[in-house]
mmCIF file of C-alpha atoms in Angstrom:
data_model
loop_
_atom_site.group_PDB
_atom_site.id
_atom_site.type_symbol
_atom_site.label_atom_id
_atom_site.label_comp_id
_atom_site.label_asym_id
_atom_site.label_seq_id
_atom_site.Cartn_x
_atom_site.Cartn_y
_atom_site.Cartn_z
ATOM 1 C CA UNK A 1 -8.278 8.566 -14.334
ATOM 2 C CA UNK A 2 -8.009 5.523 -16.540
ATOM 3 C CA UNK A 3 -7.272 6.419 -20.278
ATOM 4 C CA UNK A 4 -5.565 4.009 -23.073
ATOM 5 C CA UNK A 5 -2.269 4.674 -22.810
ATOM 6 C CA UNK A 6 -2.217 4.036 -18.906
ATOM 7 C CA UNK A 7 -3.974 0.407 -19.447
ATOM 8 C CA UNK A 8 -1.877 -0.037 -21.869
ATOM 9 C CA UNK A 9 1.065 0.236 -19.947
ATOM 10 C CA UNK A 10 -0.776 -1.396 -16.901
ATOM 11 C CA UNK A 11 -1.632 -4.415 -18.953
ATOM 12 C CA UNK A 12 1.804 -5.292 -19.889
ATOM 13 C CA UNK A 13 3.155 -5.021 -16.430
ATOM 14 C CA UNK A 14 0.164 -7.231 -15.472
ATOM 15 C CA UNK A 15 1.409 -9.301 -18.245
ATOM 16 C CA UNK A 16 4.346 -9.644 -17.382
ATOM 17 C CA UNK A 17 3.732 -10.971 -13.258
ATOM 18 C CA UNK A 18 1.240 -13.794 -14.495
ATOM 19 C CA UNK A 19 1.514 -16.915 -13.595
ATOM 20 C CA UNK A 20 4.184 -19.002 -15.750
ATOM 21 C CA UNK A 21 3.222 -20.668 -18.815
ATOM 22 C CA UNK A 22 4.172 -23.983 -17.319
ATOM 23 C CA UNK A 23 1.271 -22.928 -14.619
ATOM 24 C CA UNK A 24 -2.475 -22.707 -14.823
ATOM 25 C CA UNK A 25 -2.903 -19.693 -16.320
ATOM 26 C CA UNK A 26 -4.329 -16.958 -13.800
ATOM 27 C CA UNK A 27 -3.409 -13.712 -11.674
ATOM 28 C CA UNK A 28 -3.369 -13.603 -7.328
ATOM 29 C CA UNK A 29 -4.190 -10.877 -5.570
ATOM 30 C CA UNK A 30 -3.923 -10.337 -1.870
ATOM 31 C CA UNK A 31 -6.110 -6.875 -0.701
ATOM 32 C CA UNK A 32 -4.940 -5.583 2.614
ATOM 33 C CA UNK A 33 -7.577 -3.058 3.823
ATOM 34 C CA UNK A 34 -6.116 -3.223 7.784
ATOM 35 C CA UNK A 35 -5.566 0.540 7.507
ATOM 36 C CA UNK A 36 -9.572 0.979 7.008
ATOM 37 C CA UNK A 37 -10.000 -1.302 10.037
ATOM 38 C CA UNK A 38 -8.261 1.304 13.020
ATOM 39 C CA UNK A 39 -11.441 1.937 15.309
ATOM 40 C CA UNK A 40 -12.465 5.918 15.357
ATOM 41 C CA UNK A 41 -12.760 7.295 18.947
ATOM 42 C CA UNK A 42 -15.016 9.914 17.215
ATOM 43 C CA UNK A 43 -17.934 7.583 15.664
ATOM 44 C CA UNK A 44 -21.016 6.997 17.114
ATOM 45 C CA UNK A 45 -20.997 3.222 15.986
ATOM 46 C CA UNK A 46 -20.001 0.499 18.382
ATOM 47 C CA UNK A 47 -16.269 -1.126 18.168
ATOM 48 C CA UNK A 48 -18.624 -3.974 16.448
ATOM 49 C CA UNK A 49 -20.630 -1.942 13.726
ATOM 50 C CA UNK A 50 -17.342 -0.144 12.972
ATOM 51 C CA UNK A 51 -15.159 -3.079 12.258
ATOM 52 C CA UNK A 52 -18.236 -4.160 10.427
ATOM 53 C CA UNK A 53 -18.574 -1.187 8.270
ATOM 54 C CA UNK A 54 -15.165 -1.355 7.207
ATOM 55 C CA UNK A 55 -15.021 -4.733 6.011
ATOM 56 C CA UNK A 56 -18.308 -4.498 3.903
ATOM 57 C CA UNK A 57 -16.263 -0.955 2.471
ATOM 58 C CA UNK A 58 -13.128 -2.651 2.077
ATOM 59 C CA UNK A 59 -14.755 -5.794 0.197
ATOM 60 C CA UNK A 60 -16.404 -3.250 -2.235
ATOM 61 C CA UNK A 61 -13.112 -1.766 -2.752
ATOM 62 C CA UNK A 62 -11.462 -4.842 -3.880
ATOM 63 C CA UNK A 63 -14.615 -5.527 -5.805
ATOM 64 C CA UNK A 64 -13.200 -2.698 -7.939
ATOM 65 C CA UNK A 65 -9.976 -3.773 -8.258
ATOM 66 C CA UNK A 66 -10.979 -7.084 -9.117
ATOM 67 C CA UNK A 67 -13.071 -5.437 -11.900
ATOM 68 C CA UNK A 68 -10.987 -3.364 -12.978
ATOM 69 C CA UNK A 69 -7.876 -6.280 -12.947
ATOM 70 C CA UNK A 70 -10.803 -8.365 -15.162
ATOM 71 C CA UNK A 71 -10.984 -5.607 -17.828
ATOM 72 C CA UNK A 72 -7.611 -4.951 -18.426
ATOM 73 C CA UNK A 73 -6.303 -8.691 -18.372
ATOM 74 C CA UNK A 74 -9.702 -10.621 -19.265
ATOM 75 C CA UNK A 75 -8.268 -13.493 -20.569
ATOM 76 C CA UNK A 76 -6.815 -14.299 -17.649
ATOM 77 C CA UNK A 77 -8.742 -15.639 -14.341
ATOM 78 C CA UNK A 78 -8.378 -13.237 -11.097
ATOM 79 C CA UNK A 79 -8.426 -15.021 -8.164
ATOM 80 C CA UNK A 80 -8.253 -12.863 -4.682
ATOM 81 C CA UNK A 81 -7.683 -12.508 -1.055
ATOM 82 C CA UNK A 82 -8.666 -10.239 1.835
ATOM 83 C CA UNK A 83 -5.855 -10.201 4.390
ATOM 84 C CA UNK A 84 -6.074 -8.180 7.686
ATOM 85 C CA UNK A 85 -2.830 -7.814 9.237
ATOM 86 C CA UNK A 86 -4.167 -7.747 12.651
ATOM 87 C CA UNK A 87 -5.438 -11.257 13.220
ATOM 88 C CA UNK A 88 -3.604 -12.967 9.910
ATOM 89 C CA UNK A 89 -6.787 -14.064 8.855
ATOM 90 C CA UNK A 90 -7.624 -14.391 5.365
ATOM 91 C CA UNK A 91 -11.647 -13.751 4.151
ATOM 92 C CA UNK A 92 -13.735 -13.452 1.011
ATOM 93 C CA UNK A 93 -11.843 -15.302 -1.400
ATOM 94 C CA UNK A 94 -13.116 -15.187 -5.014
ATOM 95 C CA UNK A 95 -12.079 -16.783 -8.021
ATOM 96 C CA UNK A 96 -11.273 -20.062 -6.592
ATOM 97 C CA UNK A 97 -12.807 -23.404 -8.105
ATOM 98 C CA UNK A 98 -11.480 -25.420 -5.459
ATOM 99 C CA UNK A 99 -11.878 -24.558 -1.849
ATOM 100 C CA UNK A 100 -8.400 -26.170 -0.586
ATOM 101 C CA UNK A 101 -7.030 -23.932 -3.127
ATOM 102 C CA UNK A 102 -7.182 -21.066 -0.639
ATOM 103 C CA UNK A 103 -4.548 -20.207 1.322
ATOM 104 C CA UNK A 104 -5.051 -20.685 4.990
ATOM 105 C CA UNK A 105 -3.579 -17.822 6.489
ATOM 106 C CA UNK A 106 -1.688 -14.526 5.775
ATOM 107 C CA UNK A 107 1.391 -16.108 5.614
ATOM 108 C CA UNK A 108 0.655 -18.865 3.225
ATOM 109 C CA UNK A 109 -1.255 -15.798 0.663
ATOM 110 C CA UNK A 110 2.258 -14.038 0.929
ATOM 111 C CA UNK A 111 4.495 -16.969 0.239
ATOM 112 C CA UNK A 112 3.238 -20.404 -0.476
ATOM 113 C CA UNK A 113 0.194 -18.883 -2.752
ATOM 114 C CA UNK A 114 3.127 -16.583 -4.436
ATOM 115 C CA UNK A 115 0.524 -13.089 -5.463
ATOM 116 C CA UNK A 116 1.308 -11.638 -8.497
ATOM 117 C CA UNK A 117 -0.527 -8.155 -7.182
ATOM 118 C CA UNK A 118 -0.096 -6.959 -3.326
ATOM 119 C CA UNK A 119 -2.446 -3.659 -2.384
ATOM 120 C CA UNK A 120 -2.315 -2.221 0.593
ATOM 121 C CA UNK A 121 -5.650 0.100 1.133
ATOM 122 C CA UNK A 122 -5.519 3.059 2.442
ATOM 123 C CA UNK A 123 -6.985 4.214 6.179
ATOM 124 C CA UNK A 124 -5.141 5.132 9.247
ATOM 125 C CA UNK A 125 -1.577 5.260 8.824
ATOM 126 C CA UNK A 126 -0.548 4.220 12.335
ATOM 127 C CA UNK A 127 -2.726 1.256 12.818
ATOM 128 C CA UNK A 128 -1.505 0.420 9.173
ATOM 129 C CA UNK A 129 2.074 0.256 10.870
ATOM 130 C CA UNK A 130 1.506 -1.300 14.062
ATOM 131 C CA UNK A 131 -0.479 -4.504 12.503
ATOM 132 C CA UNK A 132 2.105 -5.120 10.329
ATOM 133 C CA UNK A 133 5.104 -4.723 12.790
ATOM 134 C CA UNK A 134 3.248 -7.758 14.696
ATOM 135 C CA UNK A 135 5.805 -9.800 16.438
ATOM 136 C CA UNK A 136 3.499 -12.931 15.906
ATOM 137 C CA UNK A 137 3.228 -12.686 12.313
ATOM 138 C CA UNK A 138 6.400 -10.632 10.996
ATOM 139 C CA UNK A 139 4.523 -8.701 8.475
ATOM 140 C CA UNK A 140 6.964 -6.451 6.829
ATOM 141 C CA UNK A 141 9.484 -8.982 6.288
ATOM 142 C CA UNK A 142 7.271 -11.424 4.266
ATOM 143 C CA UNK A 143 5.382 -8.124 2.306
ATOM 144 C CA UNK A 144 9.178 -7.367 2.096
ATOM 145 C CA UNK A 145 9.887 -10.975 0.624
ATOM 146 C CA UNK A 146 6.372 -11.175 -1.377
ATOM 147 C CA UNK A 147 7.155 -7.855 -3.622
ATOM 148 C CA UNK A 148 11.024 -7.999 -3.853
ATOM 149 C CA UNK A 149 13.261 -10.250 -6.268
ATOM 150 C CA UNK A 150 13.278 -11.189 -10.115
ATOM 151 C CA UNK A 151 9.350 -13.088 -9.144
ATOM 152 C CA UNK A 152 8.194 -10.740 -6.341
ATOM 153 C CA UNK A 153 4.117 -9.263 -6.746
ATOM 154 C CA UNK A 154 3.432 -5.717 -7.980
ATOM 155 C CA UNK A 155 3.103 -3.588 -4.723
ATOM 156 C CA UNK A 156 0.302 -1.167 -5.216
ATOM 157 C CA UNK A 157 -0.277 1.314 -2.006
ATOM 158 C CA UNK A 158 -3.047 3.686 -1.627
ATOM 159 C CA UNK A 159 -2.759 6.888 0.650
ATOM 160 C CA UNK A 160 -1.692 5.031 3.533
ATOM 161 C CA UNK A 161 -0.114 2.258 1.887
ATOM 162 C CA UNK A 162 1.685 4.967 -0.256
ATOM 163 C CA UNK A 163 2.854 6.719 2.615
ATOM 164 C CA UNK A 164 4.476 2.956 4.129
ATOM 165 C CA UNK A 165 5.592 2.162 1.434
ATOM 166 C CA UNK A 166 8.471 4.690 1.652
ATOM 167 C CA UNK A 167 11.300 4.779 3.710
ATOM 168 C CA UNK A 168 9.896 7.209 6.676
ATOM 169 C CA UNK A 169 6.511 7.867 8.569
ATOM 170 C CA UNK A 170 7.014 11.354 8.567
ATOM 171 C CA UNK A 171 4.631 12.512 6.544
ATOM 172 C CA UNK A 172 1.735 10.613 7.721
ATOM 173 C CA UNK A 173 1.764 13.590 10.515
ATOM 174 C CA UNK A 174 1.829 16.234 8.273
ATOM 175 C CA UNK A 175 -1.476 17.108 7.656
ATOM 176 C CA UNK A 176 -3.210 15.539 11.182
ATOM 177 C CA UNK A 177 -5.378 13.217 8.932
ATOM 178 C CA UNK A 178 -4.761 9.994 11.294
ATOM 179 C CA UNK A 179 -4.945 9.776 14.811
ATOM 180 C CA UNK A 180 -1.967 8.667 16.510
ATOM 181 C CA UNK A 181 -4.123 7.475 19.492
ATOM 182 C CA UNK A 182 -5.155 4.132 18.157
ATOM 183 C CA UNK A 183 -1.752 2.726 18.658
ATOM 184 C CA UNK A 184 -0.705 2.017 22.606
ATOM 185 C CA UNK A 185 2.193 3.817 23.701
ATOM 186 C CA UNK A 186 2.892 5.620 20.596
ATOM 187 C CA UNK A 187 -0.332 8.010 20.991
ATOM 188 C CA UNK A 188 1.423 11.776 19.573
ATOM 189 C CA UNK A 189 2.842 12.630 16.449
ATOM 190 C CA UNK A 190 6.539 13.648 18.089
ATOM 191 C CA UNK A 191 6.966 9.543 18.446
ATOM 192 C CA UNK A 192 6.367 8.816 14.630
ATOM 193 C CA UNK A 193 9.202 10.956 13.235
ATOM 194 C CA UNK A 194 11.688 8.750 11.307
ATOM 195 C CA UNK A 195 10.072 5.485 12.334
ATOM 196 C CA UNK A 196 10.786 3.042 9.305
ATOM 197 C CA UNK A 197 8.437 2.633 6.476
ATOM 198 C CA UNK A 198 9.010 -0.579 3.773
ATOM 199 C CA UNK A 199 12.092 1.674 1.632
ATOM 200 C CA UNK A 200 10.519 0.471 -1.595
ATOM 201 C CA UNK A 201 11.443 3.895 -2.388
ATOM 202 C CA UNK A 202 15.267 4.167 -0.965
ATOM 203 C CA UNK A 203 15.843 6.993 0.866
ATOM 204 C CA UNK A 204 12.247 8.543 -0.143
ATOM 205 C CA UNK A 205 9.528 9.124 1.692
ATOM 206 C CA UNK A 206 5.876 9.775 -0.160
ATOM 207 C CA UNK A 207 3.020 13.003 0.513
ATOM 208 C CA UNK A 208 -0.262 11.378 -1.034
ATOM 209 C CA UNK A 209 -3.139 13.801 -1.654
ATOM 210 C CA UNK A 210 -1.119 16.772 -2.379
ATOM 211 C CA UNK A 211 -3.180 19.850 -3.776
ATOM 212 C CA UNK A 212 -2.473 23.562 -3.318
ATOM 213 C CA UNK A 213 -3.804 23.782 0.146
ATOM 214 C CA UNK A 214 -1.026 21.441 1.165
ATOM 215 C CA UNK A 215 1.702 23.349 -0.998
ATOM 216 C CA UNK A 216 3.463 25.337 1.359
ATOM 217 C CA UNK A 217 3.150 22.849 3.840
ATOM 218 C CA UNK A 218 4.593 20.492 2.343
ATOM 219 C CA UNK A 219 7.900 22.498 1.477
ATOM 220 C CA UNK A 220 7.763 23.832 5.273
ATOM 221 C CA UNK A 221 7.781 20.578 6.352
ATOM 222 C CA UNK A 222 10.937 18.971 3.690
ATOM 223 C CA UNK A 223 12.863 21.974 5.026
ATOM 224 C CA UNK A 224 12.464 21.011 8.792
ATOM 225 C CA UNK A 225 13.538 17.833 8.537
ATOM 226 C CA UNK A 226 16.342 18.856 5.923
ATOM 227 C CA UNK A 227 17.635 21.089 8.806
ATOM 228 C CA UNK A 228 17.149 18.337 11.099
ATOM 229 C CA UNK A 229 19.117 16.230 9.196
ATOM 230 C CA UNK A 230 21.773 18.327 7.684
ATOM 231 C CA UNK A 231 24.833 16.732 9.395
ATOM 232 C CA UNK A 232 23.349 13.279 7.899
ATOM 233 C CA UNK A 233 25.287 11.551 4.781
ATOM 234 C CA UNK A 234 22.457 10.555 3.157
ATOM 235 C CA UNK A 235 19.937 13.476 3.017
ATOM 236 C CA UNK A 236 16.075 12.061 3.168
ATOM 237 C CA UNK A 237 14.109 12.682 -0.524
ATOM 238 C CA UNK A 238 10.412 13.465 -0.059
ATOM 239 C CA UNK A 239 7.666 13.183 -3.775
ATOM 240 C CA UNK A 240 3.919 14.730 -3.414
ATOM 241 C CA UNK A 241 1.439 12.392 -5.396
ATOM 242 C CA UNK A 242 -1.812 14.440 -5.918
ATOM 243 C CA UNK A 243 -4.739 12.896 -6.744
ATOM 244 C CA UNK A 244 -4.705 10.163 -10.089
ATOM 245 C CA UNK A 245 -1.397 10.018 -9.909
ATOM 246 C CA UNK A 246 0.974 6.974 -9.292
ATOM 247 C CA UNK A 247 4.497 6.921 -8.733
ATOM 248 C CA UNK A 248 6.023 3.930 -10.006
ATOM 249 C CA UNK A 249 9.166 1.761 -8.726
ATOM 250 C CA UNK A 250 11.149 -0.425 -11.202
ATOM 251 C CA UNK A 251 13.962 -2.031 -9.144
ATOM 252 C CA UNK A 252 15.899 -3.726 -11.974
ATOM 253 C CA UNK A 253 16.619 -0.243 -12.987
ATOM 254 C CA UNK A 254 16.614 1.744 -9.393
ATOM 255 C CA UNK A 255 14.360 4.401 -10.094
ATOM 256 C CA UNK A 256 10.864 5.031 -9.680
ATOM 257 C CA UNK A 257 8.670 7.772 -12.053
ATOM 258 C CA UNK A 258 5.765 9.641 -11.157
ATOM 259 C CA UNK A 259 2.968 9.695 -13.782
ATOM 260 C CA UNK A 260 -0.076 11.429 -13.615
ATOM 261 C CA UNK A 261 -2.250 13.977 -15.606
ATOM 262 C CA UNK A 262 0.628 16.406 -15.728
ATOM 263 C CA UNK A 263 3.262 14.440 -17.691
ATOM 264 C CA UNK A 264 6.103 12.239 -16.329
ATOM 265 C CA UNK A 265 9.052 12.807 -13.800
ATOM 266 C CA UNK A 266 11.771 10.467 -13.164
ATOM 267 C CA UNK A 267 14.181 10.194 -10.384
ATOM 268 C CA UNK A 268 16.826 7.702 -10.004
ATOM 269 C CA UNK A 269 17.303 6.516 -6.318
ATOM 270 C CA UNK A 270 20.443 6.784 -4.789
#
């Protein structure tokens, strides 16, 4: 939920990842809805009409963002990307008054086009994962590259691209929302335990969509792999995000703060 105070503090941020003043003035934003794109064994729809569906969803998705980027910053031009992470392709660009302006590819959005804003939709974990561990394109290194360092893009990640943002997938098989399946040779939840996330987070991995339902769960859960892990140096951290709320990572200060309807938490990252 969107009140004063939050835009406020979004705004400046925003602010504060423009372009330079010795640049044409104007914000980049690369939208990554891959996660939407993993095909559903259970629909009805054709392979086609799926992947279909999803992109016309995902592009009214970043329609919103792009709105919503307009309003808080609207002095400022927004132009935008859509990059899936499974072909590298880059589609319904907006903003641009000059075709060749567009970057090419994925990897020319991510580094030569320098985005001030990264997000990373939400959708099926797993597929989320394998597209970006491609071996042709090297995905996490350059999202790695794109939101790290003094000039590096805000990294925003919804559900999914909360939960890889952290430093584990655990928790993407906690409640049995994603299936597994879509990914050859890594088709159960047993073979995603500890697999690597980004670590925007250090040695913290994120719940998204936490309510009471999910309460005891979620504690059952921090405790099994506590116990798993007890003869570890470095004990993993877990965070719940419930709905509206956003936890946000400031590496020149390593710590991140969750902020939401209920107030403020900060934890400092070892």
């Amino acid at each position: 939920e969107r009140n004063d105070e939050n835009d406020d503090s979004i705004r400046q941020l925003l602010m504060e990842h423009r372009s330079d003043a010795a640049e044409k003035l104007e914000m980049r934003l690369v939208y990554i809805p891959s996660a939407m794109y993993a095909l559903r064994k259970d629909s009805s729809r054709s392979p086609g009409k799926q992947r279909q569906r999803a992109r016309a969803d995902g592009k009214k998705r970043r329609d919103v963002i792009v709105k919503t980027l307009q309003e808080l910053v609207p002095e400022i031009p927004i132009l935008a990307v859509t990059l899936d992470f499974d072909d590298g392709s880059i589609k319904q660009a907006v903003g641009f008054e000059v075709v060749n302006d567009i970057p090419k590819d994925g990897k020319q959005a991510l580094e030569l086009w320098k985005p001030h804003v990264v997000y990373v939709e939400g959708g099926n974990t797993f597929w989320l994962h394998h597209v970006m561990n491609n071996d042709n394109h090297d995905w996490t290194r350059r999202l790695k590259k794109a939101c790290t360092g003094s000039g590096g893009a805000i990294y925003i990640g919804k559900s999914a691209g909360a939960i890889i943002a952290g430093v584990a997938m655990d928790t993407a098989t906690w409640k049995g929302w994603d299936d597994p399946s879509v990914v050859p040779g890594m088709e159960t939840p047993e073979q995603w335990k500890h697999v690597s996330g980004l670590g925007f987070l250090g040695n913290t991995s994120v719940f998204p969509h936490m309510s009471a339902e999910y309460a005891q769960l979620f504690q059952d859960k921090v405790n099994e792999v506590e116990g798993e892990q007890k003869e570890n140096s470095e004990q993993p951290q877990f965070i719940s995000l419930k709905q509206y709320e956003a936890c946000l990572i400031d590496g020149t200060r390593n710590e991140f703060r969750v902020v939401g309807s209920d107030g403020i938490m900060m934890n400092e990252e070892e």
